[in-house]
mmCIF file of C-alpha atoms in Angstrom:
data_model
loop_
_atom_site.group_PDB
_atom_site.id
_atom_site.type_symbol
_atom_site.label_atom_id
_atom_site.label_comp_id
_atom_site.label_asym_id
_atom_site.label_seq_id
_atom_site.Cartn_x
_atom_site.Cartn_y
_atom_site.Cartn_z
ATOM 1 C CA MET A 275 144.810 -2.018 -145.042
ATOM 2 C CA LEU A 276 147.897 -0.175 -143.764
ATOM 3 C CA GLN A 277 148.120 1.616 -140.424
ATOM 4 C CA ILE A 278 151.243 3.498 -139.381
ATOM 5 C CA LYS A 279 151.679 4.802 -135.841
ATOM 6 C CA SER A 280 154.408 6.685 -134.014
ATOM 7 C CA TYR A 281 155.783 5.715 -130.610
ATOM 8 C CA LYS A 282 158.632 6.760 -128.331
ATOM 9 C CA LYS A 283 161.418 4.633 -126.952
ATOM 10 C CA LYS A 284 163.174 5.242 -123.661
ATOM 11 C CA ASP A 285 165.955 7.059 -125.502
ATOM 12 C CA GLY A 286 163.395 9.810 -126.163
ATOM 13 C CA ASN A 287 163.410 9.359 -129.934
ATOM 14 C CA THR A 288 160.274 8.890 -132.037
ATOM 15 C CA TYR A 289 159.922 5.736 -134.129
ATOM 16 C CA TYR A 290 157.223 4.318 -136.386
ATOM 17 C CA LYS A 291 155.497 0.952 -136.636
ATOM 18 C CA PHE A 292 152.877 -0.460 -138.960
ATOM 19 C CA GLN A 293 150.189 -3.124 -139.112
ATOM 20 C CA SER A 294 148.861 -4.295 -142.441
ATOM 21 C CA TYR A 295 146.122 -6.775 -143.310
ATOM 22 C CA LEU A 296 146.961 -8.131 -146.733
ATOM 23 C CA GLY A 297 144.008 -10.433 -147.265
ATOM 24 C CA VAL A 298 144.055 -14.234 -147.495
ATOM 25 C CA ASP A 299 146.492 -16.822 -148.808
ATOM 26 C CA LYS A 300 145.674 -19.741 -151.088
ATOM 27 C CA ALA A 301 144.372 -21.735 -148.117
ATOM 28 C CA GLY A 302 141.973 -18.943 -147.195
ATOM 29 C CA LYS A 303 143.915 -17.923 -144.074
ATOM 30 C CA SER A 304 144.192 -14.234 -143.217
ATOM 31 C CA ILE A 305 147.572 -12.586 -143.632
ATOM 32 C CA ARG A 306 148.590 -9.918 -141.115
ATOM 33 C CA VAL A 307 152.030 -8.351 -140.958
ATOM 34 C CA GLY A 308 153.586 -5.827 -138.624
ATOM 35 C CA ARG A 309 156.984 -4.217 -138.205
ATOM 36 C CA SER A 310 158.466 -1.558 -135.902
ATOM 37 C CA GLY A 311 161.639 0.463 -135.352
ATOM 38 C CA PHE A 312 161.424 2.770 -138.389
ATOM 39 C CA THR A 313 162.817 6.287 -138.081
ATOM 40 C CA SER A 314 160.275 7.817 -140.463
ATOM 41 C CA LYS A 315 156.765 7.235 -141.798
ATOM 42 C CA SER A 316 158.024 6.928 -145.343
ATOM 43 C CA GLU A 317 160.498 4.234 -144.300
ATOM 44 C CA ALA A 318 157.684 2.265 -142.629
ATOM 45 C CA ARG A 319 155.408 2.667 -145.668
ATOM 46 C CA LYS A 320 158.199 1.553 -148.015
ATOM 47 C CA GLU A 321 158.719 -1.657 -146.028
ATOM 48 C CA ALA A 322 154.969 -2.336 -145.972
ATOM 49 C CA MET A 323 154.795 -1.959 -149.738
ATOM 50 C CA ARG A 324 157.765 -4.304 -150.138
ATOM 51 C CA LEU A 325 156.044 -6.971 -148.039
ATOM 52 C CA LYS A 326 152.838 -6.521 -150.001
ATOM 53 C CA ALA A 327 154.694 -7.074 -153.261
ATOM 54 C CA LEU A 328 156.235 -10.263 -151.865
ATOM 55 C CA HIS A 329 152.805 -11.577 -150.925
ATOM 56 C CA GLU A 330 151.428 -10.785 -154.369
ATOM 57 C CA GLU A 331 154.260 -12.715 -155.976
ATOM 58 C CA SER A 332 153.595 -15.733 -153.741
ATOM 59 C CA GLY A 333 149.927 -16.055 -154.623
ATOM 60 C CA TYR A 334 148.340 -13.356 -152.514
ATOM 61 C CA GLN A 335 144.597 -13.003 -153.000
ATOM 62 C CA LYS A 336 142.764 -9.736 -152.585
ATOM 63 C CA PRO A 337 140.301 -9.886 -149.660
ATOM 64 C CA THR A 338 136.695 -10.320 -150.700
ATOM 65 C CA TYR A 339 135.270 -9.923 -147.195
ATOM 66 C CA GLU A 340 133.196 -13.078 -147.529
ATOM 67 C CA THR A 341 134.253 -15.059 -144.442
ATOM 68 C CA PHE A 342 133.596 -14.242 -140.802
ATOM 69 C CA GLU A 343 137.327 -13.722 -140.241
ATOM 70 C CA GLU A 344 137.612 -11.221 -143.096
ATOM 71 C CA ILE A 345 134.669 -9.188 -141.789
ATOM 72 C CA TYR A 346 136.166 -9.374 -138.293
ATOM 73 C CA GLU A 347 139.536 -8.060 -139.509
ATOM 74 C CA LEU A 348 137.861 -5.139 -141.230
ATOM 75 C CA TRP A 349 135.712 -4.343 -138.168
ATOM 76 C CA PHE A 350 138.641 -4.666 -135.763
ATOM 77 C CA ASN A 351 141.002 -2.398 -137.704
ATOM 78 C CA VAL A 352 138.518 0.209 -138.947
ATOM 79 C CA ILE A 353 135.968 0.423 -136.132
ATOM 80 C CA TYR A 354 136.932 -1.277 -132.886
ATOM 81 C CA LYS A 355 140.645 -0.629 -132.430
ATOM 82 C CA GLU A 356 140.246 3.136 -132.697
ATOM 83 C CA ASP A 357 137.583 3.276 -129.963
ATOM 84 C CA VAL A 358 139.249 1.289 -127.168
ATOM 85 C CA ARG A 359 142.456 1.347 -125.179
ATOM 86 C CA GLU A 360 145.395 -0.606 -126.558
ATOM 87 C CA SER A 361 145.294 -3.152 -123.726
ATOM 88 C CA THR A 362 141.585 -3.775 -124.369
ATOM 89 C CA ALA A 363 142.248 -4.302 -128.074
ATOM 90 C CA VAL A 364 144.991 -6.812 -127.237
ATOM 91 C CA LYS A 365 142.674 -8.827 -124.957
ATOM 92 C CA THR A 366 139.902 -8.796 -127.557
ATOM 93 C CA ARG A 367 142.325 -9.937 -130.267
ATOM 94 C CA GLU A 368 143.330 -12.853 -128.014
ATOM 95 C CA LEU A 369 139.697 -13.880 -127.497
ATOM 96 C CA PHE A 370 139.151 -13.985 -131.245
ATOM 97 C CA ASP A 371 142.424 -15.739 -132.076
ATOM 98 C CA ASN A 372 142.175 -18.334 -129.294
ATOM 99 C CA HIS A 373 138.452 -19.089 -129.353
ATOM 100 C CA ILE A 374 136.045 -17.293 -131.694
ATOM 101 C CA LEU A 375 137.859 -17.640 -135.019
ATOM 102 C CA LYS A 376 138.477 -21.338 -134.381
ATOM 103 C CA GLU A 377 134.717 -21.904 -134.472
ATOM 104 C CA LEU A 378 133.479 -19.318 -136.963
ATOM 105 C CA GLY A 379 136.441 -17.744 -138.752
ATOM 106 C CA HIS A 380 136.551 -20.052 -141.784
ATOM 107 C CA LEU A 381 132.800 -19.902 -142.472
ATOM 108 C CA ARG A 382 131.278 -17.680 -145.150
ATOM 109 C CA ILE A 383 129.369 -14.920 -143.381
ATOM 110 C CA GLN A 384 126.179 -15.590 -145.388
ATOM 111 C CA ALA A 385 126.271 -19.292 -144.484
ATOM 112 C CA ILE A 386 126.432 -18.839 -140.706
ATOM 113 C CA THR A 387 123.129 -19.772 -139.064
ATOM 114 C CA PRO A 388 121.744 -19.314 -135.528
ATOM 115 C CA THR A 389 122.501 -23.015 -135.028
ATOM 116 C CA HIS A 390 126.197 -22.444 -135.811
ATOM 117 C CA CYS A 391 126.222 -19.586 -133.328
ATOM 118 C CA GLN A 392 124.403 -21.492 -130.589
ATOM 119 C CA GLU A 393 126.754 -24.463 -130.878
ATOM 120 C CA ALA A 394 129.770 -22.160 -130.672
ATOM 121 C CA VAL A 395 128.436 -20.361 -127.586
ATOM 122 C CA PHE A 396 127.720 -23.697 -125.857
ATOM 123 C CA LYS A 397 131.328 -24.769 -126.468
ATOM 124 C CA TRP A 398 132.718 -21.490 -125.141
ATOM 125 C CA SER A 399 130.529 -21.553 -122.025
ATOM 126 C CA GLU A 400 131.872 -24.999 -121.114
ATOM 127 C CA ARG A 401 135.494 -23.883 -121.337
ATOM 128 C CA ILE A 402 135.776 -20.264 -120.260
ATOM 129 C CA SER A 403 133.870 -17.673 -118.246
ATOM 130 C CA LYS A 404 133.714 -15.040 -121.002
ATOM 131 C CA ALA A 405 131.127 -16.714 -123.246
ATOM 132 C CA LYS A 406 128.741 -13.765 -122.870
ATOM 133 C CA VAL A 407 131.472 -11.281 -123.817
ATOM 134 C CA MET A 408 132.394 -13.405 -126.831
ATOM 135 C CA LYS A 409 128.770 -13.636 -127.946
ATOM 136 C CA ASN A 410 128.464 -9.833 -127.783
ATOM 137 C CA HIS A 411 131.666 -9.387 -129.810
ATOM 138 C CA CYS A 412 130.329 -11.752 -132.482
ATOM 139 C CA LYS A 413 127.017 -9.916 -132.517
ATOM 140 C CA ARG A 414 128.897 -6.726 -133.352
ATOM 141 C CA ILE A 415 130.691 -8.469 -136.240
ATOM 142 C CA PHE A 416 127.373 -9.595 -137.705
ATOM 143 C CA ASP A 417 125.883 -6.113 -137.208
ATOM 144 C CA TYR A 418 128.854 -4.731 -139.130
ATOM 145 C CA ALA A 419 128.263 -7.296 -141.886
ATOM 146 C CA ILE A 420 124.678 -6.016 -142.115
ATOM 147 C CA THR A 421 125.943 -2.452 -142.651
ATOM 148 C CA LEU A 422 128.179 -3.808 -145.434
ATOM 149 C CA ASP A 423 125.119 -5.434 -147.057
ATOM 150 C CA LYS A 424 126.678 -8.867 -146.647
ATOM 151 C CA ILE A 425 123.758 -10.293 -144.625
ATOM 152 C CA ARG A 426 120.229 -9.190 -143.715
ATOM 153 C CA ASN A 427 119.789 -10.642 -140.227
ATOM 154 C CA ASN A 428 122.057 -11.179 -137.235
ATOM 155 C CA PRO A 429 122.289 -14.942 -136.503
ATOM 156 C CA MET A 430 123.708 -14.248 -133.023
ATOM 157 C CA GLU A 431 120.717 -12.087 -132.022
ATOM 158 C CA ARG A 432 118.663 -14.676 -130.125
ATOM 159 C CA VAL A 433 121.425 -17.053 -129.088
ATOM 160 C CA HIS A 434 121.216 -18.222 -125.474
ATOM 161 C CA VAL A 435 124.256 -18.066 -123.183
ATOM 162 C CA PRO A 436 124.048 -20.847 -120.562
ATOM 163 C CA LYS A 437 124.565 -19.843 -116.951
ATOM 164 C CA MET A 438 127.835 -20.975 -115.481
ATOM 165 C CA LYS A 439 127.572 -24.105 -113.383
ATOM 166 C CA ASN A 440 128.120 -23.482 -109.683
ATOM 167 C CA ASP A 441 131.193 -25.707 -109.673
ATOM 168 C CA ASN A 442 132.722 -23.518 -112.407
ATOM 169 C CA LYS A 443 132.009 -20.263 -110.619
ATOM 170 C CA ARG A 444 134.907 -18.764 -108.753
ATOM 171 C CA GLU A 445 134.147 -17.943 -105.148
ATOM 172 C CA ILE A 446 134.976 -14.481 -103.855
ATOM 173 C CA ASN A 447 138.274 -15.008 -102.080
ATOM 174 C CA PHE A 448 140.092 -12.761 -99.608
ATOM 175 C CA TYR A 449 142.086 -12.715 -96.383
ATOM 176 C CA SER A 450 140.654 -12.096 -92.949
ATOM 177 C CA LYS A 451 142.280 -9.388 -90.854
ATOM 178 C CA ASP A 452 144.542 -11.928 -89.117
ATOM 179 C CA GLU A 453 145.433 -13.664 -92.392
ATOM 180 C CA LEU A 454 146.382 -10.331 -93.960
ATOM 181 C CA LYS A 455 148.554 -9.450 -90.972
ATOM 182 C CA ARG A 456 150.366 -12.781 -91.231
ATOM 183 C CA PHE A 457 150.880 -12.423 -95.000
ATOM 184 C CA LEU A 458 152.453 -8.967 -94.643
ATOM 185 C CA GLU A 459 154.673 -10.216 -91.805
ATOM 186 C CA CYS A 460 155.937 -12.982 -94.097
ATOM 187 C CA VAL A 461 156.609 -10.504 -96.919
ATOM 188 C CA LYS A 462 158.589 -8.314 -94.519
ATOM 189 C CA GLU A 463 160.614 -11.287 -93.279
ATOM 190 C CA ASP A 464 161.730 -11.960 -96.854
ATOM 191 C CA ASN A 465 163.895 -8.819 -96.667
ATOM 192 C CA ASN A 466 163.148 -7.667 -100.205
ATOM 193 C CA PRO A 467 162.974 -3.877 -99.767
ATOM 194 C CA ARG A 468 160.593 -3.124 -102.654
ATOM 195 C CA TRP A 469 157.985 -5.853 -102.104
ATOM 196 C CA PHE A 470 156.888 -5.074 -98.555
ATOM 197 C CA PRO A 471 155.936 -1.439 -99.301
ATOM 198 C CA PHE A 472 154.266 -2.593 -102.528
ATOM 199 C CA PHE A 473 152.035 -5.186 -100.856
ATOM 200 C CA ARG A 474 151.398 -2.955 -97.842
ATOM 201 C CA LEU A 475 150.147 -0.277 -100.246
ATOM 202 C CA LEU A 476 147.953 -2.754 -102.161
ATOM 203 C CA ALA A 477 146.393 -4.074 -98.965
ATOM 204 C CA PHE A 478 145.839 -0.711 -97.275
ATOM 205 C CA SER A 479 144.661 1.239 -100.331
ATOM 206 C CA GLY A 480 142.621 -1.326 -102.267
ATOM 207 C CA MET A 481 144.172 -0.150 -105.532
ATOM 208 C CA ARG A 482 144.595 -2.437 -108.512
ATOM 209 C CA LYS A 483 147.948 -4.057 -109.202
ATOM 210 C CA GLY A 484 148.367 -2.136 -112.474
ATOM 211 C CA GLU A 485 147.531 1.149 -110.735
ATOM 212 C CA ALA A 486 150.250 0.572 -108.131
ATOM 213 C CA LEU A 487 152.834 -0.400 -110.755
ATOM 214 C CA ALA A 488 152.192 2.845 -112.677
ATOM 215 C CA LEU A 489 152.563 5.187 -109.672
ATOM 216 C CA THR A 490 155.164 7.957 -109.744
ATOM 217 C CA TRP A 491 156.363 9.936 -106.746
ATOM 218 C CA GLN A 492 154.408 12.998 -107.823
ATOM 219 C CA ASP A 493 151.213 11.003 -107.204
ATOM 220 C CA PHE A 494 151.858 11.064 -103.451
ATOM 221 C CA ASN A 495 151.047 14.026 -101.219
ATOM 222 C CA PHE A 496 152.965 13.301 -98.030
ATOM 223 C CA GLU A 497 151.610 16.387 -96.279
ATOM 224 C CA ALA A 498 147.989 15.362 -96.825
ATOM 225 C CA ASN A 499 148.720 11.597 -96.559
ATOM 226 C CA THR A 500 147.042 10.888 -99.910
ATOM 227 C CA VAL A 501 147.793 9.186 -103.205
ATOM 228 C CA THR A 502 146.232 10.107 -106.546
ATOM 229 C CA ILE A 503 145.408 7.254 -108.912
ATOM 230 C CA ASN A 504 145.067 8.391 -112.534
ATOM 231 C CA LYS A 505 146.859 5.771 -114.646
ATOM 232 C CA THR A 506 147.556 2.072 -114.885
ATOM 233 C CA LEU A 507 150.296 -0.162 -116.254
ATOM 234 C CA ALA A 508 148.842 -2.432 -118.922
ATOM 235 C CA ARG A 509 149.960 -4.967 -121.484
ATOM 236 C CA GLY A 510 150.030 -3.633 -125.016
ATOM 237 C CA LYS A 511 150.791 -5.171 -128.367
ATOM 238 C CA ASP A 512 153.637 -7.696 -128.516
ATOM 239 C CA ASN A 513 153.532 -7.907 -124.695
ATOM 240 C CA THR A 514 155.001 -4.425 -124.296
ATOM 241 C CA LEU A 515 154.197 -2.582 -121.065
ATOM 242 C CA ILE A 516 152.270 0.646 -121.578
ATOM 243 C CA VAL A 517 150.939 3.293 -119.210
ATOM 244 C CA GLN A 518 147.399 4.406 -119.944
ATOM 245 C CA SER A 519 144.548 6.173 -118.197
ATOM 246 C CA THR A 520 142.460 4.292 -115.652
ATOM 247 C CA LYS A 521 139.753 1.974 -116.950
ATOM 248 C CA THR A 522 136.895 4.375 -116.135
ATOM 249 C CA THR A 523 136.495 7.948 -114.901
ATOM 250 C CA ALA A 524 135.520 6.466 -111.528
ATOM 251 C CA GLY A 525 138.982 4.910 -111.473
ATOM 252 C CA GLU A 526 140.570 8.363 -111.277
ATOM 253 C CA ARG A 527 140.571 9.153 -107.577
ATOM 254 C CA THR A 528 142.552 10.545 -104.668
ATOM 255 C CA ILE A 529 142.431 8.412 -101.542
ATOM 256 C CA SER A 530 143.765 8.835 -98.021
ATOM 257 C CA LEU A 531 146.368 6.515 -96.531
ATOM 258 C CA ASP A 532 147.075 5.623 -92.916
ATOM 259 C CA PRO A 533 150.240 7.052 -91.273
ATOM 260 C CA ILE A 534 152.041 3.689 -91.076
ATOM 261 C CA THR A 535 151.591 3.031 -94.800
ATOM 262 C CA ILE A 536 152.755 6.579 -95.584
ATOM 263 C CA ASP A 537 155.878 6.076 -93.430
ATOM 264 C CA THR A 538 156.533 2.737 -95.151
ATOM 265 C CA ILE A 539 156.369 4.413 -98.566
ATOM 266 C CA LYS A 540 158.633 7.262 -97.398
ATOM 267 C CA ASP A 541 161.217 4.744 -96.173
ATOM 268 C CA TRP A 542 161.082 2.972 -99.525
ATOM 269 C CA ARG A 543 161.683 6.275 -101.312
ATOM 270 C CA LYS A 544 164.912 6.801 -99.342
ATOM 271 C CA THR A 545 166.018 3.216 -100.015
ATOM 272 C CA GLN A 546 165.247 3.524 -103.712
ATOM 273 C CA ARG A 547 167.264 6.734 -104.044
ATOM 274 C CA LEU A 548 170.311 5.256 -102.297
ATOM 275 C CA ASP A 549 170.192 1.926 -104.152
ATOM 276 C CA TYR A 550 170.000 3.524 -107.585
ATOM 277 C CA LEU A 551 172.555 6.202 -106.695
ATOM 278 C CA LYS A 552 175.045 3.384 -106.069
ATOM 279 C CA LEU A 553 174.316 2.230 -109.618
ATOM 280 C CA GLY A 554 174.839 5.722 -111.012
ATOM 281 C CA MET A 555 171.146 6.528 -111.483
ATOM 282 C CA ASN A 556 169.456 9.646 -110.140
ATOM 283 C CA THR A 557 165.868 8.771 -109.201
ATOM 284 C CA ASN A 558 165.242 11.950 -107.228
ATOM 285 C CA THR A 559 162.626 13.273 -109.664
ATOM 286 C CA PRO A 560 158.824 13.606 -109.346
ATOM 287 C CA ALA A 561 158.310 11.506 -112.483
ATOM 288 C CA GLN A 562 160.303 8.560 -111.117
ATOM 289 C CA VAL A 563 158.239 5.370 -111.012
ATOM 290 C CA VAL A 564 157.711 4.221 -107.415
ATOM 291 C CA PHE A 565 158.108 0.459 -107.892
ATOM 292 C CA THR A 566 160.647 -0.701 -110.477
ATOM 293 C CA THR A 567 163.034 -3.549 -111.275
ATOM 294 C CA PHE A 568 166.726 -3.472 -110.380
ATOM 295 C CA ASP A 569 167.329 -1.881 -113.800
ATOM 296 C CA ASN A 570 164.744 0.826 -113.029
ATOM 297 C CA GLU A 571 162.262 -0.613 -115.532
ATOM 298 C CA TYR A 572 158.552 -1.229 -115.019
ATOM 299 C CA ILE A 573 157.782 -4.412 -113.070
ATOM 300 C CA GLN A 574 155.937 -7.079 -115.046
ATOM 301 C CA HIS A 575 152.450 -7.940 -113.756
ATOM 302 C CA SER A 576 153.422 -11.605 -113.597
ATOM 303 C CA SER A 577 156.327 -10.806 -111.250
ATOM 304 C CA VAL A 578 153.859 -9.606 -108.612
ATOM 305 C CA GLY A 579 151.947 -12.886 -108.696
ATOM 306 C CA SER A 580 155.163 -14.941 -108.765
ATOM 307 C CA PHE A 581 156.537 -13.267 -105.644
ATOM 308 C CA MET A 582 153.194 -13.565 -103.844
ATOM 309 C CA ASN A 583 152.985 -17.281 -104.694
ATOM 310 C CA LYS A 584 156.524 -17.789 -103.421
ATOM 311 C CA ILE A 585 155.619 -16.247 -100.048
ATOM 312 C CA ILE A 586 152.370 -18.228 -99.819
ATOM 313 C CA GLU A 587 154.094 -21.548 -100.557
ATOM 314 C CA LYS A 588 157.069 -20.857 -98.313
ATOM 315 C CA HIS A 589 154.873 -20.104 -95.284
ATOM 316 C CA SER A 590 151.882 -22.359 -96.115
ATOM 317 C CA LEU A 591 149.461 -19.432 -96.265
ATOM 318 C CA LYS A 592 145.964 -19.352 -97.718
ATOM 319 C CA ARG A 593 146.241 -18.959 -101.488
ATOM 320 C CA ILE A 594 144.876 -15.710 -102.927
ATOM 321 C CA THR A 595 145.888 -13.541 -105.887
ATOM 322 C CA PRO A 596 147.184 -9.947 -105.873
ATOM 323 C CA HIS A 597 143.754 -8.777 -107.091
ATOM 324 C CA GLU A 598 142.152 -10.532 -104.136
ATOM 325 C CA LEU A 599 144.084 -8.238 -101.805
ATOM 326 C CA ARG A 600 141.712 -5.636 -103.243
ATOM 327 C CA HIS A 601 138.780 -7.841 -102.207
ATOM 328 C CA THR A 602 140.451 -8.149 -98.798
ATOM 329 C CA HIS A 603 140.600 -4.369 -98.408
ATOM 330 C CA CYS A 604 136.947 -4.124 -99.405
ATOM 331 C CA SER A 605 135.737 -6.835 -97.018
ATOM 332 C CA ILE A 606 137.655 -5.462 -94.028
ATOM 333 C CA LEU A 607 136.207 -2.006 -94.689
ATOM 334 C CA PHE A 608 132.696 -3.489 -94.608
ATOM 335 C CA GLU A 609 133.468 -5.401 -91.416
ATOM 336 C CA ALA A 610 134.620 -2.119 -89.870
ATOM 337 C CA GLY A 611 131.287 -0.488 -90.778
ATOM 338 C CA ALA A 612 132.231 1.543 -93.869
ATOM 339 C CA GLY A 613 129.364 2.577 -96.159
ATOM 340 C CA ILE A 614 128.857 1.012 -99.583
ATOM 341 C CA LYS A 615 129.166 4.342 -101.428
ATOM 342 C CA ASP A 616 132.406 5.241 -99.614
ATOM 343 C CA VAL A 617 133.948 1.856 -100.416
ATOM 344 C CA GLN A 618 132.857 2.075 -104.060
ATOM 345 C CA GLU A 619 134.517 5.485 -104.466
ATOM 346 C CA ARG A 620 137.694 4.420 -102.664
ATOM 347 C CA LEU A 621 138.138 1.356 -104.851
ATOM 348 C CA GLY A 622 137.195 3.177 -108.058
ATOM 349 C CA HIS A 623 134.342 0.840 -108.978
ATOM 350 C CA SER A 624 132.246 2.337 -111.775
ATOM 351 C CA SER A 625 129.119 0.466 -110.614
ATOM 352 C CA TYR A 626 127.705 -0.974 -107.424
ATOM 353 C CA GLU A 627 127.795 -4.537 -108.743
ATOM 354 C CA VAL A 628 131.349 -5.556 -107.789
ATOM 355 C CA THR A 629 131.183 -3.698 -104.474
ATOM 356 C CA MET A 630 127.825 -5.272 -103.644
ATOM 357 C CA ASN A 631 129.049 -8.792 -104.451
ATOM 358 C CA ILE A 632 131.701 -8.515 -101.751
ATOM 359 C CA TYR A 633 129.324 -6.722 -99.366
ATOM 360 C CA THR A 634 126.757 -9.512 -99.769
ATOM 361 C CA HIS A 635 129.428 -12.150 -99.147
ATOM 362 C CA VAL A 636 130.578 -10.429 -95.941
ATOM 363 C CA THR A 637 127.045 -9.892 -94.602
ATOM 364 C CA GLU A 638 126.085 -13.524 -95.369
ATOM 365 C CA GLU A 639 129.044 -14.712 -93.302
ATOM 366 C CA ALA A 640 127.946 -12.389 -90.499
ATOM 367 C CA LYS A 641 124.413 -13.846 -90.609
ATOM 368 C CA GLU A 642 125.767 -17.376 -90.239
ATOM 369 C CA LYS A 643 127.535 -16.341 -87.034
ATOM 370 C CA THR A 644 124.423 -14.732 -85.514
ATOM 371 C CA ALA A 645 122.992 -17.960 -84.065
ATOM 372 C CA ASP A 646 126.334 -18.846 -82.469
ATOM 373 C CA ILE A 647 126.614 -15.370 -80.939
ATOM 374 C CA PHE A 648 123.175 -15.750 -79.316
ATOM 375 C CA ALA A 649 123.897 -19.260 -78.001
ATOM 376 C CA GLN A 650 127.271 -18.223 -76.574
ATOM 377 C CA HIS A 651 125.704 -15.208 -74.887
ATOM 378 C CA VAL A 652 122.848 -17.033 -73.136
ATOM 379 C CA GLY A 653 125.097 -19.939 -72.207
ATOM 380 C CA PHE A 654 122.519 -22.745 -72.240
#
């Protein structure tokens, strides 16, 4: 199955890449090939055909779509990949390659029983937190096999997903107001001009790391003191960085910013212009990315976490992740008396669930302090 797609490089030129599933080798292992950098579709197709011929000469076997992995490949390329964002497809591919296919991939689809499925789900639930997601993905593969008349019933249908043990559950983690203040002071002391405005914006807007990394100057309205969030920087195929729309429609939002954060961002804009001008680059355009590397490239997601960890270790601060600055923003809003609906809209949550988890955590902490407040007040 051959798929050819166009893409643009930073030089502005259009190139072509392809992905092709050739079937299985003599050992029964799936063969996938991909190439990029072609200047035309015909050039890409010619190379794909050449690779196919090589595989045929070396004992290539035509896919029979009998094993779980073969059905998965067909489902992924024909159905799934076309309906989701590239970054989502990449994460799903990783789940299958790293976990699901290791348990079920080699088995003939007709031979897989509910017992096979239950044993696999038990293994996944002991190792990772996404066992339920993986079960649902598998269920879709079996449903697809039913439509292909390969099986009659879905063996994953009634499989039980064990609840995570409490010691495996990750607690909601965030900074208090004082801890956040100290963290930002430490970032500022580091004298890295791009990181302080970046982390100040994360903490005072509640936006996701990828949303901040994708911002351009045209997203800011300095007269209204607002920022519009309508895209995110994500990881695409082959670890390339891609800009795509926000995860949900709720993620597209315009939020207000406090005057100090706005002034911090304005100062960074001046610094950015001067720094890049010295390097012969004109960044005085609305489409210029707000936070970039020294080469004016997108910042890798991992670089954000690496810098944050460096600051935390250097100053012996409480350890949290960049995403937990978002939890911090949420919890401080609740402490200040903000309404659940307002917080949900500001953070771009598509459902109440995530917002309510943090709200419940904050209110439970407040309840625990109630008895102490009473005792301190009466004084006896």
